[in-house]
mmCIF file with all atom_site columns, C-alpha atoms in Angstrom:
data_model
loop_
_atom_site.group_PDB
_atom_site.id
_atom_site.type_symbol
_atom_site.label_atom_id
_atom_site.label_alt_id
_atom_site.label_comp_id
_atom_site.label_asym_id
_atom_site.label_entity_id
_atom_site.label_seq_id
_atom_site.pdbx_PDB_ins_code
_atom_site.Cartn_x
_atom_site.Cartn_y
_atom_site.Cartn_z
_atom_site.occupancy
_atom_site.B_iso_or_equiv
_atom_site.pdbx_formal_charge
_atom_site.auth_seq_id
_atom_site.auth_comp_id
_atom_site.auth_asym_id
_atom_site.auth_atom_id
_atom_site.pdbx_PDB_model_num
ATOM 1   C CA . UNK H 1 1   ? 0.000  0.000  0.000   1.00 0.00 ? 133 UNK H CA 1
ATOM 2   C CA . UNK H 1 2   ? 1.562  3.433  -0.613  1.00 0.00 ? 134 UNK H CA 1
ATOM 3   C CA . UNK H 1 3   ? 1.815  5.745  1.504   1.00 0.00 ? 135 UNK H CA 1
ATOM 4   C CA . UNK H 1 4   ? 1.494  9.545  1.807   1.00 0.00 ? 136 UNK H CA 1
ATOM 5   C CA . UNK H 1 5   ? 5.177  9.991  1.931   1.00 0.00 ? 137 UNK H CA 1
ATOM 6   C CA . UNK H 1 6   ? 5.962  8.513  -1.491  1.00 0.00 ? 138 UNK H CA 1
ATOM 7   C CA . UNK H 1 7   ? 2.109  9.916  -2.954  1.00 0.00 ? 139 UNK H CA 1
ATOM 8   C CA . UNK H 1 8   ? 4.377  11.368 -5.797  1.00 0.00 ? 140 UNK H CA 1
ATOM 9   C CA . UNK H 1 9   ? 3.622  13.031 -9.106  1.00 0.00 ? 141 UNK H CA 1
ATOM 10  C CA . UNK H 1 10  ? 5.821  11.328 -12.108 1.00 0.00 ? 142 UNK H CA 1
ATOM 11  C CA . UNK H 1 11  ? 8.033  13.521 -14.092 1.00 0.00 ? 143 UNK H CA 1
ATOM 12  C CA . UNK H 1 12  ? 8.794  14.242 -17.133 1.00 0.00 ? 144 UNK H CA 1
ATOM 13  C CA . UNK H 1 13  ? 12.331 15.261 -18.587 1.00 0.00 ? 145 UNK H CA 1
ATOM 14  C CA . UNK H 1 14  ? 12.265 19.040 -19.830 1.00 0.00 ? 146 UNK H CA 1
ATOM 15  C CA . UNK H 1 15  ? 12.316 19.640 -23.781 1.00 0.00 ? 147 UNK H CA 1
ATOM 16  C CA . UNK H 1 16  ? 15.953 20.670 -24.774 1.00 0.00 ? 148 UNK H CA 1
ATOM 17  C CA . UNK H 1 17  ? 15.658 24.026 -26.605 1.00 0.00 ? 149 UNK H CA 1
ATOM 18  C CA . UNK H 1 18  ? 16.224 23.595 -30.185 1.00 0.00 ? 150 UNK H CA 1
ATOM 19  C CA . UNK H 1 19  ? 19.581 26.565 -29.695 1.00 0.00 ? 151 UNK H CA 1
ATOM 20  C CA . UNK H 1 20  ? 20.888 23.877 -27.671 1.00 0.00 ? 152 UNK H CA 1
ATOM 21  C CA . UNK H 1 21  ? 22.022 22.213 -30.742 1.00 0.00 ? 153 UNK H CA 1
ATOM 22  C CA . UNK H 1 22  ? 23.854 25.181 -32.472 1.00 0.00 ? 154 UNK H CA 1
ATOM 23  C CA . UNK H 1 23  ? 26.157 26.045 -29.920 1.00 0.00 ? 155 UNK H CA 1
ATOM 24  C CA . UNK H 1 24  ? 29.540 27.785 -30.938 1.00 0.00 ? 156 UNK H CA 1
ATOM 25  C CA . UNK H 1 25  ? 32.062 25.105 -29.875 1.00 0.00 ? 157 UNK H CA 1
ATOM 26  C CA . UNK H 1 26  ? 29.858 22.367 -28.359 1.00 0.00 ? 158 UNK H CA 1
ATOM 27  C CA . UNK H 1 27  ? 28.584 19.686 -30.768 1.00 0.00 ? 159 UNK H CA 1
ATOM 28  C CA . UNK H 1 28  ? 24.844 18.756 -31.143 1.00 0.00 ? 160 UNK H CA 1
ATOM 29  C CA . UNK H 1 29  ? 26.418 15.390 -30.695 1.00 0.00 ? 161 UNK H CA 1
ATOM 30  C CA . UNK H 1 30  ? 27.712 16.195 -27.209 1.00 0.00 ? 162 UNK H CA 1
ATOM 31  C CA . UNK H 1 31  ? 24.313 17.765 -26.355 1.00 0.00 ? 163 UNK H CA 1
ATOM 32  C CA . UNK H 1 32  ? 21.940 15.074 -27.238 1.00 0.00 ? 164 UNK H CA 1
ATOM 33  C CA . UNK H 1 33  ? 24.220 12.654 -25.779 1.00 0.00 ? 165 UNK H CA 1
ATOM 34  C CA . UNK H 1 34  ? 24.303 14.420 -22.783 1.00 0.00 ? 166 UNK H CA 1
ATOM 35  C CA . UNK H 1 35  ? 20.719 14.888 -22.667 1.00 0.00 ? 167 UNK H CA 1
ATOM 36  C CA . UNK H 1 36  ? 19.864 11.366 -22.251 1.00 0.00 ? 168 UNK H CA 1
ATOM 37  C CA . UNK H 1 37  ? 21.621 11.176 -19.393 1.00 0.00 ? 169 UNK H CA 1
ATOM 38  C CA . UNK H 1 38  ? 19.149 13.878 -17.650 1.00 0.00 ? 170 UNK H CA 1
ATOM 39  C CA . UNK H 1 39  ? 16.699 11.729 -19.110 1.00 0.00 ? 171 UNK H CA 1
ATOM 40  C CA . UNK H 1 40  ? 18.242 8.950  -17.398 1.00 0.00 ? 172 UNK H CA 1
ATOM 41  C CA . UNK H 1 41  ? 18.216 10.748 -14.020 1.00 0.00 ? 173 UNK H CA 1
ATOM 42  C CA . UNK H 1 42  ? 14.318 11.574 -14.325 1.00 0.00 ? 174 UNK H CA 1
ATOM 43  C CA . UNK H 1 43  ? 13.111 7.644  -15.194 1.00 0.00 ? 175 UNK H CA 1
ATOM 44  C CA . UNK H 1 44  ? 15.786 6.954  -12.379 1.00 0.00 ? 176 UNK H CA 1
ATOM 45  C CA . UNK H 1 45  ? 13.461 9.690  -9.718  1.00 0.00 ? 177 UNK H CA 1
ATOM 46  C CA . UNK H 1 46  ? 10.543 8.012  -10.791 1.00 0.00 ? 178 UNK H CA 1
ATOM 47  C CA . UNK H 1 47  ? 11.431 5.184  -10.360 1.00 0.00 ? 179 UNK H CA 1
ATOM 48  C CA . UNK H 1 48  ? 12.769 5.007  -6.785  1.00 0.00 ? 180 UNK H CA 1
ATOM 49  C CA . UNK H 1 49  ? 10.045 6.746  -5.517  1.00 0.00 ? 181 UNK H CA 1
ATOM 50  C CA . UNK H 1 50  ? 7.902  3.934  -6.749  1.00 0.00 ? 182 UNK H CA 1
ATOM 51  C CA . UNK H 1 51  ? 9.797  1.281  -5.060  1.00 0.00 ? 183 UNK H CA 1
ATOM 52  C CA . UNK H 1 52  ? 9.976  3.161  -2.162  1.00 0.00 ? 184 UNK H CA 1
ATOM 53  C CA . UNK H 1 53  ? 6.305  3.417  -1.496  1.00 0.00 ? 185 UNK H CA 1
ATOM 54  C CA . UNK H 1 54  ? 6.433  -0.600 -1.020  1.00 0.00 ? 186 UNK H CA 1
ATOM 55  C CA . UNK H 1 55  ? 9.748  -0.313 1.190   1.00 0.00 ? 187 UNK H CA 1
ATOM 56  C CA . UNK H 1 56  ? 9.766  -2.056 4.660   1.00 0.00 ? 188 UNK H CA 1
ATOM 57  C CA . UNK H 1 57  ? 10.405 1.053  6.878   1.00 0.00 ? 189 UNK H CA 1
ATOM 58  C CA . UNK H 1 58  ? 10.529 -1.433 9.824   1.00 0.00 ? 190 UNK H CA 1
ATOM 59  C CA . UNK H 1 59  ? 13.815 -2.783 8.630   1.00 0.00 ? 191 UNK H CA 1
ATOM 60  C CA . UNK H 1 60  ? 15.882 0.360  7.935   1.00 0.00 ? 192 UNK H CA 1
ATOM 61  C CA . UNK H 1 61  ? 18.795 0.053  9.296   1.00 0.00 ? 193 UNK H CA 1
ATOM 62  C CA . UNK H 1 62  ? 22.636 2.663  8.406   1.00 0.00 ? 194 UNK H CA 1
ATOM 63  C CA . UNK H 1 63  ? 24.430 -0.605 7.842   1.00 0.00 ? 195 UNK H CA 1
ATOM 64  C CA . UNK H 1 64  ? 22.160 -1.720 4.982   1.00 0.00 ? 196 UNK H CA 1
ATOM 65  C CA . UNK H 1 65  ? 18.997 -1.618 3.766   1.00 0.00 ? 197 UNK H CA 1
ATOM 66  C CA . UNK H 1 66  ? 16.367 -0.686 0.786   1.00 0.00 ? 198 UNK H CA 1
ATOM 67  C CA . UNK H 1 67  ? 15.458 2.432  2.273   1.00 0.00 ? 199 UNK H CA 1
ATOM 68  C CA . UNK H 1 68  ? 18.921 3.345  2.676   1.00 0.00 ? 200 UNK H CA 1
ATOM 69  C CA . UNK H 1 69  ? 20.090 2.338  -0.536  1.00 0.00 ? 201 UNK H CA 1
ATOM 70  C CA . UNK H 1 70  ? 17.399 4.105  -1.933  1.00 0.00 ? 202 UNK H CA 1
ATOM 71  C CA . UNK H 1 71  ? 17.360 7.227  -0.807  1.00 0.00 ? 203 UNK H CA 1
ATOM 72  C CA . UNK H 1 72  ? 20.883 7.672  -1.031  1.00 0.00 ? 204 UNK H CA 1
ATOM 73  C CA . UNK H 1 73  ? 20.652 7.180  -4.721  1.00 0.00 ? 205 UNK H CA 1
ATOM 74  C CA . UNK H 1 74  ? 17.718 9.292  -4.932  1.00 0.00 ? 206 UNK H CA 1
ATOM 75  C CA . UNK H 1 75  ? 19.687 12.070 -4.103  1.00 0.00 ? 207 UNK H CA 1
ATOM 76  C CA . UNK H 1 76  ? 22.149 11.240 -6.718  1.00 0.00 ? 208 UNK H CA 1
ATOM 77  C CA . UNK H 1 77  ? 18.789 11.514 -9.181  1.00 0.00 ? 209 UNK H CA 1
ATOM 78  C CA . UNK H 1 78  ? 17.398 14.384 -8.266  1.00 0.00 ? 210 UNK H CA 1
ATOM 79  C CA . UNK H 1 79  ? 20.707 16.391 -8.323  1.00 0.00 ? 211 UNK H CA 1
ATOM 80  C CA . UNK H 1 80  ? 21.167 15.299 -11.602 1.00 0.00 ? 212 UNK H CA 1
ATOM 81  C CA . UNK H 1 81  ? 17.961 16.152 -12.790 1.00 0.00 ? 213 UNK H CA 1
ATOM 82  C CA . UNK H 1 82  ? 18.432 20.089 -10.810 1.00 0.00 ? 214 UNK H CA 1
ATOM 83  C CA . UNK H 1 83  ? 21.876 20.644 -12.053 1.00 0.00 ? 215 UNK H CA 1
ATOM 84  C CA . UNK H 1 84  ? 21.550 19.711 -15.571 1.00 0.00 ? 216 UNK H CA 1
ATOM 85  C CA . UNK H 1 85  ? 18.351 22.003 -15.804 1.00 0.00 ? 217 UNK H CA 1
ATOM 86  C CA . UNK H 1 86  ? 19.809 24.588 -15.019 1.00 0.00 ? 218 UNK H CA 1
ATOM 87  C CA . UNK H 1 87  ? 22.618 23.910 -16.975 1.00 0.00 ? 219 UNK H CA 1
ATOM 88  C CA . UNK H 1 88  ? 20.921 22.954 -20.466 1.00 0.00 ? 220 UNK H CA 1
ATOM 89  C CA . UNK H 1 89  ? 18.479 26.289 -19.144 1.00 0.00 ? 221 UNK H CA 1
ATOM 90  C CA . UNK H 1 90  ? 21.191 28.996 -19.473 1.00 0.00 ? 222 UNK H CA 1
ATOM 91  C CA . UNK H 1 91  ? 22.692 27.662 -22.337 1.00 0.00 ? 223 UNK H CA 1
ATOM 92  C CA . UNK H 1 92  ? 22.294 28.977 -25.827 1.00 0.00 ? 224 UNK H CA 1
ATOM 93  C CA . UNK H 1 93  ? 23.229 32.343 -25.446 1.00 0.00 ? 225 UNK H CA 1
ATOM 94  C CA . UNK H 1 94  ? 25.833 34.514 -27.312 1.00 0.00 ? 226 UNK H CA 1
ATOM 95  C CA . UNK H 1 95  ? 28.285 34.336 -24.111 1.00 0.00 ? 227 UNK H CA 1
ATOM 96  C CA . UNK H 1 96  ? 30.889 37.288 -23.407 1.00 0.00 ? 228 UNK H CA 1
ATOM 97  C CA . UNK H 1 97  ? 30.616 39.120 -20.309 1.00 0.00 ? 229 UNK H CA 1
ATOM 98  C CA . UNK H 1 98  ? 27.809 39.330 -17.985 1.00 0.00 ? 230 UNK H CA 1
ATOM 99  C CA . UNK H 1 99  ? 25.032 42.188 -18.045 1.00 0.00 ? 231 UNK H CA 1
ATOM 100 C CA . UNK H 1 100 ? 22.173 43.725 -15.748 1.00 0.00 ? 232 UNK H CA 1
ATOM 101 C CA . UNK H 1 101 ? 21.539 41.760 -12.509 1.00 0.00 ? 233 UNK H CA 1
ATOM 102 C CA . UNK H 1 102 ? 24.421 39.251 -12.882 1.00 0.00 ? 234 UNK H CA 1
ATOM 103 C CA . UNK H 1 103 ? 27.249 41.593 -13.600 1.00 0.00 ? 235 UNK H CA 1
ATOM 104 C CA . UNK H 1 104 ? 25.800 43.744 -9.894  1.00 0.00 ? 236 UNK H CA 1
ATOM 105 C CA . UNK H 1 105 ? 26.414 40.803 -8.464  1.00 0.00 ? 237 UNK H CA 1
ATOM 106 C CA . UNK H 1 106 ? 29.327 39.492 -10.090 1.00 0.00 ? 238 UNK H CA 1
ATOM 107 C CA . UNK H 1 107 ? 31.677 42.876 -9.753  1.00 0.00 ? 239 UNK H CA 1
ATOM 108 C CA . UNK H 1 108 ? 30.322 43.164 -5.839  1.00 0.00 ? 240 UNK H CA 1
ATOM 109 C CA . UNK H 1 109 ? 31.626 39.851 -4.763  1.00 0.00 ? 241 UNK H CA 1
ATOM 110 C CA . UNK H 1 110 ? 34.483 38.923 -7.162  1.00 0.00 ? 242 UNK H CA 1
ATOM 111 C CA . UNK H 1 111 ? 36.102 42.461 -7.694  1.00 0.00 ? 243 UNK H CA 1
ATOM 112 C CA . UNK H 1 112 ? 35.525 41.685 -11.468 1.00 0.00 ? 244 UNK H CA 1
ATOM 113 C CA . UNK H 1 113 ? 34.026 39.801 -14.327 1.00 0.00 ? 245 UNK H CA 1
ATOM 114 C CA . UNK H 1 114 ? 37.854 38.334 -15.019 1.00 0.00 ? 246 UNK H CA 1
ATOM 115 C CA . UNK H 1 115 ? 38.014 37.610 -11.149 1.00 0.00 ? 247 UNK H CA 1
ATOM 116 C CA . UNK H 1 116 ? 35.083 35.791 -11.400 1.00 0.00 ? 248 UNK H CA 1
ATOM 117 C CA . UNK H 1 117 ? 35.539 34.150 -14.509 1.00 0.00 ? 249 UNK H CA 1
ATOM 118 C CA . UNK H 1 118 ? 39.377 32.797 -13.614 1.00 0.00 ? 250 UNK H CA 1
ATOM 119 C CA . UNK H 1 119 ? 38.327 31.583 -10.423 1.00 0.00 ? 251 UNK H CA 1
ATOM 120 C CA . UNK H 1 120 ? 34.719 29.667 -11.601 1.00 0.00 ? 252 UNK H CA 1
ATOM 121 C CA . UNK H 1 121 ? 36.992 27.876 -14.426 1.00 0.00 ? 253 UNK H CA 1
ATOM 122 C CA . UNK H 1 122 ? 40.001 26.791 -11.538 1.00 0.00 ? 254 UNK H CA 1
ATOM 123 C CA . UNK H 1 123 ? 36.702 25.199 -9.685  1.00 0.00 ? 255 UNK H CA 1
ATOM 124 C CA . UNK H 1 124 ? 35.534 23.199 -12.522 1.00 0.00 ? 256 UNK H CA 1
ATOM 125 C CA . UNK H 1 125 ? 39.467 22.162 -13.421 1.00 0.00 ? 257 UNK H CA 1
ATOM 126 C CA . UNK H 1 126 ? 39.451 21.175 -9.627  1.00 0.00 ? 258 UNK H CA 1
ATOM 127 C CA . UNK H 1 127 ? 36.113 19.641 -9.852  1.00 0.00 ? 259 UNK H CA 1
ATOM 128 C CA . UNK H 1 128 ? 35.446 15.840 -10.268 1.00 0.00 ? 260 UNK H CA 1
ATOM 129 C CA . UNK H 1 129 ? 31.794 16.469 -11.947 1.00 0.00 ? 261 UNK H CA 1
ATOM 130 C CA . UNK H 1 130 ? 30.427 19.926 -11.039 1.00 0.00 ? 262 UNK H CA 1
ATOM 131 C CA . UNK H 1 131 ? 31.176 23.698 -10.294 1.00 0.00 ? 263 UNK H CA 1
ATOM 132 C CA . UNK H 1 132 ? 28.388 26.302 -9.439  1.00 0.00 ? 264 UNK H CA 1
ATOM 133 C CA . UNK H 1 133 ? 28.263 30.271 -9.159  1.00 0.00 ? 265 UNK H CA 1
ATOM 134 C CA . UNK H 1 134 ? 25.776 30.348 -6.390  1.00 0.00 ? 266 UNK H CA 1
ATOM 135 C CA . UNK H 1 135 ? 24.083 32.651 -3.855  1.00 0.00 ? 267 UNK H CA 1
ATOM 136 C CA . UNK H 1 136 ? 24.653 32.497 -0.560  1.00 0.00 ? 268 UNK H CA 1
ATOM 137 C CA . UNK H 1 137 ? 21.646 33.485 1.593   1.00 0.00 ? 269 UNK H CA 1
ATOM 138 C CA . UNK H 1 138 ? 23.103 33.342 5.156   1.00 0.00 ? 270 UNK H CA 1
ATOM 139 C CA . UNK H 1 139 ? 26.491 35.374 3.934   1.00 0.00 ? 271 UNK H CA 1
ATOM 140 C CA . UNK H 1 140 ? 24.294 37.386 1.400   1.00 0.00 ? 272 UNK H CA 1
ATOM 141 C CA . UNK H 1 141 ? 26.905 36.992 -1.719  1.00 0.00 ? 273 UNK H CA 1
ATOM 142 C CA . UNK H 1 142 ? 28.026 34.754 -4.507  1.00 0.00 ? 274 UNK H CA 1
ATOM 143 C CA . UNK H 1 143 ? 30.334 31.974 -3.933  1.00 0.00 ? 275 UNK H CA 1
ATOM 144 C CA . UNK H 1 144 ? 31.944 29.639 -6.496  1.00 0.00 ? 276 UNK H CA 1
ATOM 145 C CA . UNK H 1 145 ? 31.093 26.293 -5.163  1.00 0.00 ? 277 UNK H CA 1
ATOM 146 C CA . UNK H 1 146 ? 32.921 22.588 -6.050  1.00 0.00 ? 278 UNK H CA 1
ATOM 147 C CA . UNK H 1 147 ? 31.079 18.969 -6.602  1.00 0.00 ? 279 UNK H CA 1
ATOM 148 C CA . UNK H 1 148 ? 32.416 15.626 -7.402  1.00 0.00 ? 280 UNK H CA 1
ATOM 149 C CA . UNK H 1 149 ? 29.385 14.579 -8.200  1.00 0.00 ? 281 UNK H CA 1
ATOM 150 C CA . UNK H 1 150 ? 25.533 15.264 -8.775  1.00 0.00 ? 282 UNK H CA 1
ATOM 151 C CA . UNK H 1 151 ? 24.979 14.661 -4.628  1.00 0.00 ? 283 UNK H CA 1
ATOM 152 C CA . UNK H 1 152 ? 28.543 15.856 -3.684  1.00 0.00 ? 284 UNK H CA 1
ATOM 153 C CA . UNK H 1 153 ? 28.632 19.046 -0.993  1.00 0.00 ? 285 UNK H CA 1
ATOM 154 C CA . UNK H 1 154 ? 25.743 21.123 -1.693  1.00 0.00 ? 286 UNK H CA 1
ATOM 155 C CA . UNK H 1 155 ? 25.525 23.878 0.533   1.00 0.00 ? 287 UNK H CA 1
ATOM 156 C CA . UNK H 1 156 ? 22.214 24.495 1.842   1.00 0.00 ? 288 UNK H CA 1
ATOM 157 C CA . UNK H 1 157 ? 20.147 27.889 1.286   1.00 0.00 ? 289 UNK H CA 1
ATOM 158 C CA . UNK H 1 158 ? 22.471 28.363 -1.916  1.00 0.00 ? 290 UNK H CA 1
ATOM 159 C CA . UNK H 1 159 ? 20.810 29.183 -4.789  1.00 0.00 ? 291 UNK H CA 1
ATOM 160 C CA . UNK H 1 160 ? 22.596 27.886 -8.038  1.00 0.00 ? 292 UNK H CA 1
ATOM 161 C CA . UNK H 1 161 ? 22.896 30.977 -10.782 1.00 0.00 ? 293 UNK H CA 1
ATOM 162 C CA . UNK H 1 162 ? 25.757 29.325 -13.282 1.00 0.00 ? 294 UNK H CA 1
ATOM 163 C CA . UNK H 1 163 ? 26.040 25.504 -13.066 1.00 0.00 ? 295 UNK H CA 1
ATOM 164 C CA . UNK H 1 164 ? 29.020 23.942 -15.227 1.00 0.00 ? 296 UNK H CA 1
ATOM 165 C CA . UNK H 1 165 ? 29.299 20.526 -15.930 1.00 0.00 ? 297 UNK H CA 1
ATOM 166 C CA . UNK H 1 166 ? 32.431 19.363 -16.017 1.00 0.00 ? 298 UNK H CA 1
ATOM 167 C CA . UNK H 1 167 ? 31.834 15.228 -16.229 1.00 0.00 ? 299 UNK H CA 1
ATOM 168 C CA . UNK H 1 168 ? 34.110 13.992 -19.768 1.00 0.00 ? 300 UNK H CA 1
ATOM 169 C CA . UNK H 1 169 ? 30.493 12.946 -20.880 1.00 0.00 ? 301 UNK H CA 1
ATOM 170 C CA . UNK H 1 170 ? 30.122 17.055 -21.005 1.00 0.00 ? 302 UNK H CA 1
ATOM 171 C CA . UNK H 1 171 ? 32.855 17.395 -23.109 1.00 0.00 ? 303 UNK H CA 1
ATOM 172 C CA . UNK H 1 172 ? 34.825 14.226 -24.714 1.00 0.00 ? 304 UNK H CA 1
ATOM 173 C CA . UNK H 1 173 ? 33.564 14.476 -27.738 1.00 0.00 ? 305 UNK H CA 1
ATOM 174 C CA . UNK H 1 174 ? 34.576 17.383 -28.390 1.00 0.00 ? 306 UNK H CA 1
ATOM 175 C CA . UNK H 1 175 ? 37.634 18.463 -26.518 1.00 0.00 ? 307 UNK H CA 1
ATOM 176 C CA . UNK H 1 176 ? 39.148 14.780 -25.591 1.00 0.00 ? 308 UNK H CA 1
ATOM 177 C CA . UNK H 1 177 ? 41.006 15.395 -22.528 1.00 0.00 ? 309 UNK H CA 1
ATOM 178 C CA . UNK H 1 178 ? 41.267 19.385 -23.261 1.00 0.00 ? 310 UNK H CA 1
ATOM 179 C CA . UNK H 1 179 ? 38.384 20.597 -20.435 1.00 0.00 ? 311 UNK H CA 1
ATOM 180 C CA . UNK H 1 180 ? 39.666 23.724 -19.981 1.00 0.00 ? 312 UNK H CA 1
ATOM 181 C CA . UNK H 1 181 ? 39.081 24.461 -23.854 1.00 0.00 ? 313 UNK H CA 1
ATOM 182 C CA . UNK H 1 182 ? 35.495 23.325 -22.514 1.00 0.00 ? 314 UNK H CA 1
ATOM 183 C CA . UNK H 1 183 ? 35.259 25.927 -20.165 1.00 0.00 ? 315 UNK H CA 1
ATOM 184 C CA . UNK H 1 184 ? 36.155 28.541 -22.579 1.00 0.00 ? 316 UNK H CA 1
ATOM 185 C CA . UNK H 1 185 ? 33.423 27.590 -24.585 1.00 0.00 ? 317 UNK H CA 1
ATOM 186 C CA . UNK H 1 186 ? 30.635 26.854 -21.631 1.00 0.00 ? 318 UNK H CA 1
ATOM 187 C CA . UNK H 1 187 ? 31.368 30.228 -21.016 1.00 0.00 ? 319 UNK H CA 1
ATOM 188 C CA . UNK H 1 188 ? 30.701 31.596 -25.063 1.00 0.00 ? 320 UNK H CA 1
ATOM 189 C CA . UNK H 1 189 ? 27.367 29.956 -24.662 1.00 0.00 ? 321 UNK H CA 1
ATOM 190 C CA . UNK H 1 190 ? 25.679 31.310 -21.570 1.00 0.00 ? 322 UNK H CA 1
ATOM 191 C CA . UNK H 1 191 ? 22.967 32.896 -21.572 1.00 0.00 ? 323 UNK H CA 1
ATOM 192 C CA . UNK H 1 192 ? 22.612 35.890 -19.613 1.00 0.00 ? 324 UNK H CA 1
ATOM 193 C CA . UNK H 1 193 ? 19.305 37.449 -19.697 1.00 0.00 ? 325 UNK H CA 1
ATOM 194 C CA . UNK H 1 194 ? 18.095 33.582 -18.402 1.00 0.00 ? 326 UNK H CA 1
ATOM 195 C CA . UNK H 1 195 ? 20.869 33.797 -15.507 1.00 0.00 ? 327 UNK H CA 1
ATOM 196 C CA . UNK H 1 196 ? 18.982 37.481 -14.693 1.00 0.00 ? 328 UNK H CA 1
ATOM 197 C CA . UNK H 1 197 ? 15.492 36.563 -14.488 1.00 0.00 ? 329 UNK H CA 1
ATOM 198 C CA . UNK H 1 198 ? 16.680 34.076 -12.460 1.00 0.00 ? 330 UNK H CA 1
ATOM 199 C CA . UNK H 1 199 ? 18.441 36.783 -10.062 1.00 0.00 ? 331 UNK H CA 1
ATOM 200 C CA . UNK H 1 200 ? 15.072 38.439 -10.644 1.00 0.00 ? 332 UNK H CA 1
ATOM 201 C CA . UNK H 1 201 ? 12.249 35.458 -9.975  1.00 0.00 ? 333 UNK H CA 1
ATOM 202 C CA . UNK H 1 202 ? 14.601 34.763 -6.518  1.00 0.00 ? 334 UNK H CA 1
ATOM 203 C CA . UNK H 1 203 ? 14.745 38.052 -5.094  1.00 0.00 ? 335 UNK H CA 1
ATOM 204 C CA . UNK H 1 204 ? 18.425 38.443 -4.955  1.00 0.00 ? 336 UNK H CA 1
ATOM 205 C CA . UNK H 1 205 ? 19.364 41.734 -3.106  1.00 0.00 ? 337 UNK H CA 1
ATOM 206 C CA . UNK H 1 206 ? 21.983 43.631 -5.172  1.00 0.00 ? 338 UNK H CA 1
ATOM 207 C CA . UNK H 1 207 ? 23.244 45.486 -2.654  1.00 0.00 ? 339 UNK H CA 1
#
């Protein structure tokens, strides 16, 4: 019988927006390859939350057990169904140097765009899977934040603005081994005015 806590809603892996697929340095190979992975990551939601509707809760235990197991790779799921939206989201866009909202932001807590910039593409070189530009409510200011992987250190009240994806899946075809060509050209393709009404739809102070 399922109950309330797993009474989920199924769903169903975003569109990817056709400029997706005319990026200046990133393949439409790349991109629909990578897109079945985020694909992968929302059958993989739905699907643990099914199974764990019929999961014994009298038999959880830290050592071992289904409830453990699956929660623990539900997390994995959802973050890669969050980060990869916002990544395939702000994609598409003609790049160069932030604008509006973002650049506020960006110059306040950085010192500069090239600041910012040099020290977002050392994350994702230091990164195992993941780097974020993200707002930090408690300390009220950006912060370039590190991940190994799609569950690995998120800070809490952070809101993700810039999410890079540094996986080889992200990149291989393209670049080989070369991710810090990779970066470059993440960072031709971003989309700024999406970044902004993000700042915007969250409320982000700018001062």
């Amino acid at each position: 019988m399922t109950t309330l806590a797993y009474n989920f809603q199924e769903l169903t892996a975003r569109e990817l927006k056709p400029s997706l697929l005319e990026l200046d340095g990133i393949s439409r190979e790349t991109i629909e390859a990578h897109y079945k992975l985020y694909q992968g990551y929302v059958n993989k939601r739905n699907e643990i939350l099914g199974r764990l509707a019929e999961v014994d809760l009298a038999a959880a235990n830290q050592v071992y057990s289904d409830l453990r197991a699956l929660k623990v790779d539900l997390t994995f799921a959802i973050g890669g169904i969050k980060n990869h939206e916002v990544y395939f989201d702000h994609l598409g866009g003609n790049g160069g140097d932030p604008d509006g909202a973002m650049a506020v932001l960006i110059r306040r807590d950085f010192g500069s765009v090239e600041a910012w910039r040099t020290d977002l593409k050392a994350t994702g070189m230091g990164g195992r899977g993941w780097a974020w530009t993200a707002y930090d409510w408690d300390e009220g200011r950006l912060f370039n934040y590190i991940g190994d992987a799609q569950n690995t250190f998120p800070i809490w009240n952070a809101t993700p603005l810039i999410a890079l994806d540094v996986y080889e899946h992200a990149y291989f075809l393209d670049f080989q081994t070369d991710r810090g060509s990779y970066i470059d050209a993440f960072f031709d393709n971003l989309d700024w005015g999406v970044v902004n009404g993000w700042v915007t739809a969250y409320g982000i102070p700018l001062r």
